[in-house]
Short mmCIF file of C-alpha atoms in Angstrom, two decimals:
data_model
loop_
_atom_site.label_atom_id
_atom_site.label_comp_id
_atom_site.label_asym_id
_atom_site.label_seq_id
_atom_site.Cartn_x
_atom_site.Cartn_y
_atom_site.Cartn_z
CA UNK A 1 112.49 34.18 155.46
CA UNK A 2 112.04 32.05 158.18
CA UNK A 3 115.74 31.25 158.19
CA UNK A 4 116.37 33.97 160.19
CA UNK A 5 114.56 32.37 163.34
CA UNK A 6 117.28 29.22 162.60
CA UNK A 7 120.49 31.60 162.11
CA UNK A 8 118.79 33.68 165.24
CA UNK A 9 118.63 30.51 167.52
CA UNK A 10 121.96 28.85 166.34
CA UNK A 11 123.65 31.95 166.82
CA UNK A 12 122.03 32.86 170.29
CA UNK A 13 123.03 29.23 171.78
CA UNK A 14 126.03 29.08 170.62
CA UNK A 15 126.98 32.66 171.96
CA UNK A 16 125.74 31.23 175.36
CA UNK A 17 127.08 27.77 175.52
CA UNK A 18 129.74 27.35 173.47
CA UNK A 19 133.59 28.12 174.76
CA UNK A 20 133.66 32.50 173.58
CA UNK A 21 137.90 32.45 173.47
CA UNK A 22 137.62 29.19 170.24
CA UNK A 23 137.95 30.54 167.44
CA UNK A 24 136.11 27.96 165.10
CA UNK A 25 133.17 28.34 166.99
CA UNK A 26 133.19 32.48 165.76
CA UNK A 27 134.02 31.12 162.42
CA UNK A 28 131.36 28.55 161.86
CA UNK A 29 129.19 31.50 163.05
CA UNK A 30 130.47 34.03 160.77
CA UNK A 31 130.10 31.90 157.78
CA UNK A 32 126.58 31.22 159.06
CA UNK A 33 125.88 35.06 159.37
CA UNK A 34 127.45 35.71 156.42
CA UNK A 35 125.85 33.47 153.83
CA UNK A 36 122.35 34.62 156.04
CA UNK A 37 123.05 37.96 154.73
CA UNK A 38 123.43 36.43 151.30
CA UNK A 39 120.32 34.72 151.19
CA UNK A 40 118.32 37.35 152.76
CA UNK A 41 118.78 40.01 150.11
CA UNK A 42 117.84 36.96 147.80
CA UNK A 43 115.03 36.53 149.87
CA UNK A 44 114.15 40.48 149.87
CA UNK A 45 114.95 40.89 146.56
CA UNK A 46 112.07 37.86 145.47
CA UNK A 47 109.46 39.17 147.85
CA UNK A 48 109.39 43.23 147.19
CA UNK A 49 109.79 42.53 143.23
CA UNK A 50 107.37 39.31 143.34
CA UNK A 51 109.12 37.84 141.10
CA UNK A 52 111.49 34.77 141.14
CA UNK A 53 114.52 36.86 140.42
CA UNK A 54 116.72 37.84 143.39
CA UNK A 55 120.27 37.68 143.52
CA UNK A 56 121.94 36.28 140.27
CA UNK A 57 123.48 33.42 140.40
CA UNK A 58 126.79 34.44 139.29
CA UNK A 59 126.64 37.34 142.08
CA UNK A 60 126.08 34.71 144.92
CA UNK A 61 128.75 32.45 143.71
CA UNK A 62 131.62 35.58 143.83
CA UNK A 63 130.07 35.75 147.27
CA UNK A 64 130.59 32.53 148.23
CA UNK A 65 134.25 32.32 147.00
CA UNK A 66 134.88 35.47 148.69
CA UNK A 67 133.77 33.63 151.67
CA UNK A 68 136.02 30.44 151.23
CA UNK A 69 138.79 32.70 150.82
CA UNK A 70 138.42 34.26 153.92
CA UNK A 71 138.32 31.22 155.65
CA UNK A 72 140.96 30.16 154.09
CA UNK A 73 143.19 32.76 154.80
CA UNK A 74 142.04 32.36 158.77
CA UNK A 75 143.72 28.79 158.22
CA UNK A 76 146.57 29.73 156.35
CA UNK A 77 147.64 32.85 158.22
CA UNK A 78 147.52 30.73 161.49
CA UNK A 79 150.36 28.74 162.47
CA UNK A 80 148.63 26.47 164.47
CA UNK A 81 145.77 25.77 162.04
CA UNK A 82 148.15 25.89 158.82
CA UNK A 83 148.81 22.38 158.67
CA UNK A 84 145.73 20.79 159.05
CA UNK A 85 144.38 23.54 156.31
CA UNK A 86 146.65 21.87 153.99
CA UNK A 87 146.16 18.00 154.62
CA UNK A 88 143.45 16.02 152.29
CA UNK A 89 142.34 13.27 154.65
CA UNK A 90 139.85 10.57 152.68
CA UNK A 91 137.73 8.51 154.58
CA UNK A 92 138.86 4.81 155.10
CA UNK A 93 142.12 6.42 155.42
CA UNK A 94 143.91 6.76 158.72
CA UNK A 95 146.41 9.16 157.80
CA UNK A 96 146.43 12.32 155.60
CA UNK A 97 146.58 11.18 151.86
CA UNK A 98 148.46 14.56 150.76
CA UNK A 99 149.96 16.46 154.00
CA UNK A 100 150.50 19.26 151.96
CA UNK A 101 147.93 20.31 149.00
CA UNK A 102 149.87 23.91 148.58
CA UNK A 103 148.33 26.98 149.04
CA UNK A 104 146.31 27.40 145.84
CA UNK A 105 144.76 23.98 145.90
CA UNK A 106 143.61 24.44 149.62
CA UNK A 107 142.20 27.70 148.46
CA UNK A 108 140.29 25.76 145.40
CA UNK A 109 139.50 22.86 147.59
CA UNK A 110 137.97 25.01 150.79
CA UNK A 111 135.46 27.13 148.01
CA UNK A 112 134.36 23.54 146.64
CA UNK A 113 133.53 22.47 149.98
CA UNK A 114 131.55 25.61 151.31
CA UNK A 115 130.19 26.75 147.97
CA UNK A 116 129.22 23.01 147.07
CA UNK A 117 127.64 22.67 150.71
CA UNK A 118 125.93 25.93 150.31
CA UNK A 119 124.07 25.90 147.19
CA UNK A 120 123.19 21.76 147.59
CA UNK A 121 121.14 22.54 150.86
CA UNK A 122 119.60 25.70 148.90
CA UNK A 123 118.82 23.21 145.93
CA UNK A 124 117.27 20.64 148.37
CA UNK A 125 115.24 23.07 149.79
CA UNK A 126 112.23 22.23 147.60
CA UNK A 127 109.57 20.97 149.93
CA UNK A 128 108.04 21.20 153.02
CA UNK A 129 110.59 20.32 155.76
CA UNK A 130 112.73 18.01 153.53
CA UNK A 131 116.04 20.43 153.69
CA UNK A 132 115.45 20.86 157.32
CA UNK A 133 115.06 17.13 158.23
CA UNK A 134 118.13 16.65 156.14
CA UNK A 135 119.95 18.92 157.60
CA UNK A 136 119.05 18.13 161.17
CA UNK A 137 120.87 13.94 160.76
CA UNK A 138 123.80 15.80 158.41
CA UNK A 139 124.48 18.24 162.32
CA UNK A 140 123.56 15.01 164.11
CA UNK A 141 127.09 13.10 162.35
CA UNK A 142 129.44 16.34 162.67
CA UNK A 143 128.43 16.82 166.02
CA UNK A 144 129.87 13.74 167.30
CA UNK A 145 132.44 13.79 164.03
CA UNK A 146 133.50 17.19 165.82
CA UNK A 147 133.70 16.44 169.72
CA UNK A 148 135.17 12.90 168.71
CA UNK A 149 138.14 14.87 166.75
CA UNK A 150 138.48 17.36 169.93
CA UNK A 151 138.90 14.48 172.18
CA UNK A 152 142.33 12.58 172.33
CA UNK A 153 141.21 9.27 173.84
CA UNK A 154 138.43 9.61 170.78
CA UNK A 155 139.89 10.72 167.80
CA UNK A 156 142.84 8.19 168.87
CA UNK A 157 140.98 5.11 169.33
CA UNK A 158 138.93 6.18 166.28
CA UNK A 159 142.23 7.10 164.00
CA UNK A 160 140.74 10.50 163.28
CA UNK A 161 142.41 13.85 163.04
CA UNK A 162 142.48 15.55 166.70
CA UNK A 163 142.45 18.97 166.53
CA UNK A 164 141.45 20.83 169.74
CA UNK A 165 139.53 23.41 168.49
CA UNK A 166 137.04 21.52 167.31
CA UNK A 167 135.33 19.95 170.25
CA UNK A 168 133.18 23.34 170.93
CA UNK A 169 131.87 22.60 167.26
CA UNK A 170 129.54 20.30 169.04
CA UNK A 171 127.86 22.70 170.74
CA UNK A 172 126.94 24.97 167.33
CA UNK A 173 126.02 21.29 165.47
CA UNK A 174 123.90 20.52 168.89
CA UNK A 175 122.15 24.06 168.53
CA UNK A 176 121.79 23.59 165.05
CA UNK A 177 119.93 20.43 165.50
CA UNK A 178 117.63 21.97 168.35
CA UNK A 179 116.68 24.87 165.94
CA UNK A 180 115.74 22.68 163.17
CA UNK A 181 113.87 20.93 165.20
CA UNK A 182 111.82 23.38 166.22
CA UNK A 183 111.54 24.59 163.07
CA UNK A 184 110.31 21.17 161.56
CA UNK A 185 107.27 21.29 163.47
CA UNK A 186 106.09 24.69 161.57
CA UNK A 187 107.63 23.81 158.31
CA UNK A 188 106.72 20.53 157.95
CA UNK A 189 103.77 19.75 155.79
CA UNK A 190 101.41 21.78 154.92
CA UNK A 191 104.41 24.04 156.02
CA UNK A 192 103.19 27.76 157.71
CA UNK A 193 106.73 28.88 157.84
CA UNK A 194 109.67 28.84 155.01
CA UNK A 195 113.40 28.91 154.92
CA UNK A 196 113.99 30.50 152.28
CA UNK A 197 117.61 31.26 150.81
CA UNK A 198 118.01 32.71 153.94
CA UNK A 199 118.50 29.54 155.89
CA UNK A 200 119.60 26.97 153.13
CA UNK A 201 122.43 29.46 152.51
CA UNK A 202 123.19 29.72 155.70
CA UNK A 203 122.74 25.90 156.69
CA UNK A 204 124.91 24.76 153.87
CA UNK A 205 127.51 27.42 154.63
CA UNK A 206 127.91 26.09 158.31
CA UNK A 207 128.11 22.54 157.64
CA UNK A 208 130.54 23.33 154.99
CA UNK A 209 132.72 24.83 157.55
CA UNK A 210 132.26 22.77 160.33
CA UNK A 211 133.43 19.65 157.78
CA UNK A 212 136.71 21.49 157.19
CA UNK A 213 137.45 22.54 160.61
CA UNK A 214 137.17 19.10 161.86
CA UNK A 215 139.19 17.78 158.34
CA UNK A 216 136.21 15.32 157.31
CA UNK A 217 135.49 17.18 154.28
CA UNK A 218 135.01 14.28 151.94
CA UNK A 219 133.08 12.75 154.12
CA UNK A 220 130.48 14.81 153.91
CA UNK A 221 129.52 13.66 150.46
CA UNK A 222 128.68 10.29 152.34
CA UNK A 223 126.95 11.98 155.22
CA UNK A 224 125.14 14.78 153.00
CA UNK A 225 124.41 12.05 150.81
CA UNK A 226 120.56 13.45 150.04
CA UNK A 227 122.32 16.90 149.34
CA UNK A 228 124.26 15.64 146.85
CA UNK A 229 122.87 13.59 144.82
CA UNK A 230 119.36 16.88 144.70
CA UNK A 231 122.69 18.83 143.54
CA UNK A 232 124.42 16.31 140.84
CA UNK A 233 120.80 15.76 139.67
CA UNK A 234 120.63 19.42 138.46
CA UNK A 235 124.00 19.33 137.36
CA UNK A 236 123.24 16.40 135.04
CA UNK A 237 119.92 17.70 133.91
CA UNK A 238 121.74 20.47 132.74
CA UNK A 239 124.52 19.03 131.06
CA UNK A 240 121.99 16.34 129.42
CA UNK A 241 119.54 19.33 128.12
CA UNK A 242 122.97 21.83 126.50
CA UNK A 243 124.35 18.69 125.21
CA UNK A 244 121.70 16.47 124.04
CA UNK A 245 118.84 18.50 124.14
CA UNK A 246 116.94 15.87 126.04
CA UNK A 247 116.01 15.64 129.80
CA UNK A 248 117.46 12.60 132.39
CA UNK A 249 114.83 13.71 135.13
CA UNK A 250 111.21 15.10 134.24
CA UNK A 251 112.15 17.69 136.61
CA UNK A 252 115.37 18.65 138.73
CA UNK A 253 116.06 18.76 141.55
CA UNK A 254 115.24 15.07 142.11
CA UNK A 255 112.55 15.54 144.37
CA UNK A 256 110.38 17.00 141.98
CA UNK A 257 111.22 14.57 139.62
CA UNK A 258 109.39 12.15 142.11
CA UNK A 259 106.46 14.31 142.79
CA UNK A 260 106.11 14.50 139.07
CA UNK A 261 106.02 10.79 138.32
CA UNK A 262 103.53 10.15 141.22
CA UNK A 263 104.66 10.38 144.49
CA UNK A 264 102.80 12.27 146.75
CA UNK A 265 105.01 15.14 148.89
CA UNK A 266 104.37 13.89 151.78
CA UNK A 267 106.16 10.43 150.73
CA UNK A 268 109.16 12.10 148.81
CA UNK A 269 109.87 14.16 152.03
CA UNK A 270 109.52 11.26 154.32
CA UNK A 271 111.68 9.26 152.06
CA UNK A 272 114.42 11.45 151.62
CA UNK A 273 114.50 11.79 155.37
CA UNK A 274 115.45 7.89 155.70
CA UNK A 275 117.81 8.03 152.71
CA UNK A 276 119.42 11.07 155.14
CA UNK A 277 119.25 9.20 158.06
CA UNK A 278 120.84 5.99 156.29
CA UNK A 279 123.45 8.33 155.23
CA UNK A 280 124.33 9.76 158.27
CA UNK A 281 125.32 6.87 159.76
CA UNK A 282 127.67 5.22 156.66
CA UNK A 283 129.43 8.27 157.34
CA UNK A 284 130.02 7.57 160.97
CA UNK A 285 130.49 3.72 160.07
CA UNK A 286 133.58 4.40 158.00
CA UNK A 287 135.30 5.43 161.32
CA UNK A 288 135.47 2.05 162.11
CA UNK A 289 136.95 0.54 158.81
CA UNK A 290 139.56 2.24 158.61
#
């Protein structure tokens, strides 16, 4: 459960530094806290019973909805925050490619984003420091994706979305980079503290959220690039195995398919950092071709 030192540090810097009257900032946070929670019973649940089942899987999804809906409805139920709740931007794109996607398809759209974040960084979290080294260049991206689309001179000479809010989103992606960090140097390999559901949850949750707040949703399939492609892995092993019968990957997620074929973990999680960091930065390169 060491997730809770990451949600404890995030939340403790940002409550310092980070402007108290914005109200993204407290919902970033929430979402953080909130999918915590979530993973922490998981978490409790695994370690009392000693057994791999925690929370079902169908449990955590409601959960998770329930969450996008309630950010959602902060959007919607906000006249200031309405309309950019309700544009699709698509990177390459200067302008919004649907200014309006109706209430019911922002609602569908916002729980893809936070429940797809969410559970990819939980699914990545297979080795020793691979979700947190991930996660640390996917904060690196929205932190400057975040103060450049709360800056006017920025997010106009960059074409981006400027919403005002979202500059102080810098300071929770900043604080969320310091704390994983600091927790790389225990978790890395041999690791002597975990994350657990606790913090992948969590992690996954606040990205999620900080992508929609600052409208570069999409984009985060380019940035989160590793998270992805450990979560489509799983989703095609799956769908290969009920429909086929047969396997695509000796083992999903993908990184144990690598162990498994010879890799040693130490080179999968030193890999998959790269592929991250490579990531991170297409993501910030389609800002300029545009």
């Amino acid at each position: 459960m060491g997730g809770v030192l990451i949600i404890g540090t995030v939340f403790i810097a940002s409550f310092l530094w980070a402007r108290p009257d914005n109200r993204f900032v407290w919902l970033v946070l929430f979402a953080m806290l909130y999918l915590g929670v979530l993973g922490f019973a998981d978490d409790y649940l695994k370690v009392t019973k000693k057994k791999s089942d925690g929370v079902s899987g169908r449990i955590k999804l409601v959960f998770q909805i329930a969450l996008a809906l309630i950010i959602a409805a902060v959007f919607l139920n906000s006249p200031l925050i309405e309309v950019q709740a309700r544009s699709l931007y698509v990177p390459f794109f200067k302008t919004p490619v649907i200014t309006n996607m109706g209430t019911w398809f922002t609602l569908l759209f916002f729980a893809l984003v936070i429940v797809g974040a969410s559970n990819a960084v939980n699914l990545t979290d297979g080795l020793d420091g691979l979700a947190s080294g991930c996660a640390i260049t996917v904060a690196f991206a929205y932190a400057f994706l975040s103060y450049a689309a709360g800056n006017f001179r920025i997010a106009e000479y960059l074409q981006v979305p400027f919403y005002p809010f979202t500059g102080e989103l810098t300071v929770v992606c900043a604080a969320l980079i310091g704390a994983g960090f600091g927790f790389l140097w225990f978790n890395c390999h041999p690791a002597k503290v975990f994350m657990g559901d606790t913090g992948s949850l969590a992690i996954g949750g606040l990205i999620g959220v900080v992508a929609i707040c600052c409208k570069q949703e999409l984009l985060l399939v380019i940035v989160g690039g590793v998270f992805v492609i450990e979560a489509v892995s799983v989703i095609l092993q799956v769908l290969s195995f009920k429909l086929t019968g047969k396997r695509i990957f000796v083992m999903s997620p993908l990184h144990h398919h690598f162990e498994l074929v010879g890799w040693k973990e130490n080179t999968v999680i030193v890999r998959f950092w790269i592929l991250s960091g490579i990531f991170a930065l297409l993501g910030l390169a389609t800002l300029k071709l545009r």
